[in-house]
PDB file of C-alpha atoms in Angstrom:
ATOM      1  CA  MET A   8      88.554 121.336 123.576  1.00 80.00           C
ATOM      2  CA  ILE A   9      88.426 118.803 126.491  1.00 87.00           C
ATOM      3  CA  VAL A  10      85.685 115.450 125.539  1.00 90.00           C
ATOM      4  CA  PRO A  11      85.417 112.663 127.396  1.00 92.00           C
ATOM      5  CA  ASP A  12      85.813 109.444 124.872  1.00 88.00           C
ATOM      6  CA  ALA A  13      87.851 108.640 122.148  1.00 85.00           C
ATOM      7  CA  ALA A  14      84.129 108.632 119.542  1.00 88.00           C
ATOM      8  CA  SER A  15      83.498 112.012 120.942  1.00 90.00           C
ATOM      9  CA  ALA A  16      87.018 112.911 119.793  1.00 87.00           C
ATOM     10  CA  ALA A  17      86.313 111.531 116.114  1.00 86.00           C
ATOM     11  CA  ALA A  18      83.697 112.993 115.981  1.00 87.00           C
ATOM     12  CA  ALA A  19      84.924 116.212 116.156  1.00 87.00           C
ATOM     13  CA  ALA A  20      88.179 116.217 114.348  1.00 86.00           C
ATOM     14  CA  ASP A  21      88.562 116.509 110.871  1.00 85.00           C
ATOM     15  CA  VAL A  22      92.399 114.534 110.945  1.00 86.00           C
ATOM     16  CA  ILE A  23      93.634 112.732 113.698  1.00 87.00           C
ATOM     17  CA  PHE A  24      96.821 111.232 114.100  1.00 87.00           C
ATOM     18  CA  LYS A  25      97.830 108.309 115.907  1.00 85.00           C
ATOM     19  CA  ILE A  26     101.824 107.566 117.102  1.00 86.00           C
ATOM     20  CA  GLN A  27     100.437 103.637 116.564  1.00 85.00           C
ATOM     21  CA  ARG A  28      97.697 102.631 113.856  1.00 86.00           C
ATOM     22  CA  PRO A  29      94.047 103.088 114.797  1.00 88.00           C
ATOM     23  CA  MET A  30      93.298  99.951 116.979  1.00 87.00           C
ATOM     24  CA  ALA A  31      90.671  96.994 115.110  1.00 86.00           C
ATOM     25  CA  ALA A  32      88.447  95.742 117.794  1.00 88.00           C
ATOM     26  CA  ALA A  33      90.359  92.670 118.422  1.00 88.00           C
ATOM     27  CA  ASP A  34      92.971  95.515 119.970  1.00 86.00           C
ATOM     28  CA  GLY A  35      90.144  96.743 122.927  1.00 84.00           C
ATOM     29  CA  ILE A  36      88.473  99.687 121.470  1.00 84.00           C
ATOM     30  CA  ASP A  37      87.024 100.342 117.672  1.00 90.00           C
ATOM     31  CA  GLU A  38      88.707 103.051 116.468  1.00 89.00           C
ATOM     32  CA  LEU A  39      88.361 102.097 112.822  1.00 89.00           C
ATOM     33  CA  ALA A  40      84.642 101.718 113.279  1.00 90.00           C
ATOM     34  CA  LEU A  41      85.182 105.682 114.420  1.00 88.00           C
ATOM     35  CA  LEU A  42      87.095 106.878 111.396  1.00 87.00           C
ATOM     36  CA  ALA A  43      84.498 108.670 108.723  1.00 84.00           C
ATOM     37  CA  PRO A  44      85.050 108.775 105.018  1.00 86.00           C
ATOM     38  CA  GLY A  45      87.761 111.599 103.934  1.00 80.00           C
ATOM     39  CA  PRO A  46      90.406 113.136 105.449  1.00 69.00           C
ATOM     40  CA  GLY A  47      90.921 110.349 108.707  1.00 76.00           C
ATOM     41  CA  ALA A  48      93.629 108.969 109.733  1.00 81.00           C
ATOM     42  CA  ASP A  49      97.941 109.569 109.962  1.00 85.00           C
ATOM     43  CA  GLY A  50     100.361 108.315 111.537  1.00 88.00           C
ATOM     44  CA  ALA A  51     102.439 104.337 111.850  1.00 89.00           C
ATOM     45  CA  LEU A  52     100.345 102.146 110.542  1.00 90.00           C
ATOM     46  CA  GLY A  53     102.893  99.590 109.614  1.00 90.00           C
ATOM     47  CA  ALA A  54     101.058  99.776 106.257  1.00 90.00           C
ATOM     48  CA  LEU A  55     103.585  96.997 104.075  1.00 92.00           C
ATOM     49  CA  THR A  56     102.296  94.475 107.111  1.00 93.00           C
ATOM     50  CA  ASN A  57      98.936  95.153 107.586  1.00 91.00           C
ATOM     51  CA  ALA A  58      97.133  94.544 104.381  1.00 92.00           C
ATOM     52  CA  ASP A  59      93.989  94.068 106.285  1.00 91.00           C
ATOM     53  CA  LEU A  60      93.939  97.593 108.206  1.00 91.00           C
ATOM     54  CA  VAL A  61      95.379  99.246 105.103  1.00 92.00           C
ATOM     55  CA  GLN A  62      92.109  97.109 103.038  1.00 93.00           C
ATOM     56  CA  THR A  63      89.499  98.534 105.962  1.00 91.00           C
ATOM     57  CA  LEU A  64      91.167 102.012 105.647  1.00 91.00           C
ATOM     58  CA  ALA A  65      90.082 102.298 101.734  1.00 92.00           C
ATOM     59  CA  ALA A  66      86.766 100.402 101.715  1.00 93.00           C
ATOM     60  CA  LYS A  67      85.835 103.203 104.533  1.00 90.00           C
ATOM     61  CA  GLY A  68      86.889 105.631 102.686  1.00 92.00           C
ATOM     62  CA  VAL A  69      89.171 106.931 104.637  1.00 91.00           C
ATOM     63  CA  THR A  70      92.177 108.795 103.710  1.00 90.00           C
ATOM     64  CA  SER A  71      95.191 108.193 105.598  1.00 89.00           C
ATOM     65  CA  PHE A  72      99.372 108.302 105.336  1.00 88.00           C
ATOM     66  CA  ALA A  73     101.798 105.982 106.392  1.00 90.00           C
ATOM     67  CA  LEU A  74     104.225 108.262 108.251  1.00 89.00           C
ATOM     68  CA  GLU A  75     106.609 105.652 107.523  1.00 89.00           C
ATOM     69  CA  LEU A  76     106.744 105.844 104.550  1.00 89.00           C
ATOM     70  CA  ILE A  77     107.078 109.338 103.584  1.00 86.00           C
ATOM     71  CA  PRO A  78     110.948 109.760 103.211  1.00 84.00           C
ATOM     72  CA  ARG A  79     112.664 111.847 105.822  1.00 78.00           C
ATOM     73  CA  ILE A  80     116.264 113.720 104.403  1.00 75.00           C
ATOM     74  CA  THR A  81     119.051 113.798 107.505  1.00 66.00           C
ATOM     75  CA  ALA A  82     121.476 116.022 105.745  1.00 62.00           C
ATOM     76  CA  ARG A  83     125.265 116.517 107.750  1.00 62.00           C
ATOM     77  CA  SER A  84     126.047 119.795 108.325  1.00 57.00           C
ATOM     78  CA  ARG A  85     128.820 121.042 106.627  1.00 58.00           C
ATOM     79  CA  TRP A  86     130.031 122.988 109.114  1.00 57.00           C
ATOM     80  CA  THR A  87     130.815 120.089 111.352  1.00 56.00           C
ATOM     81  CA  SER A  88     134.711 118.585 111.311  1.00 54.00           C
TER      82      SER A  88
END
């Protein structure tokens, strides 16, 4: 579905995946205001350095995941020499 703006996309979405953290009013578009309680924002939130963002998401009841904090496993192939 193609929608005309961020507000329409947020209203129609169950989960929002972003490359960067949601923008606040000071950043331009206030994407934080568009997020509804429940399943919401997944992306590189910078959770360890953006305490205000984490507190805002928690206060709104938005369930979010800071993708940079999810463990990743890099396995080397056994077959390389």
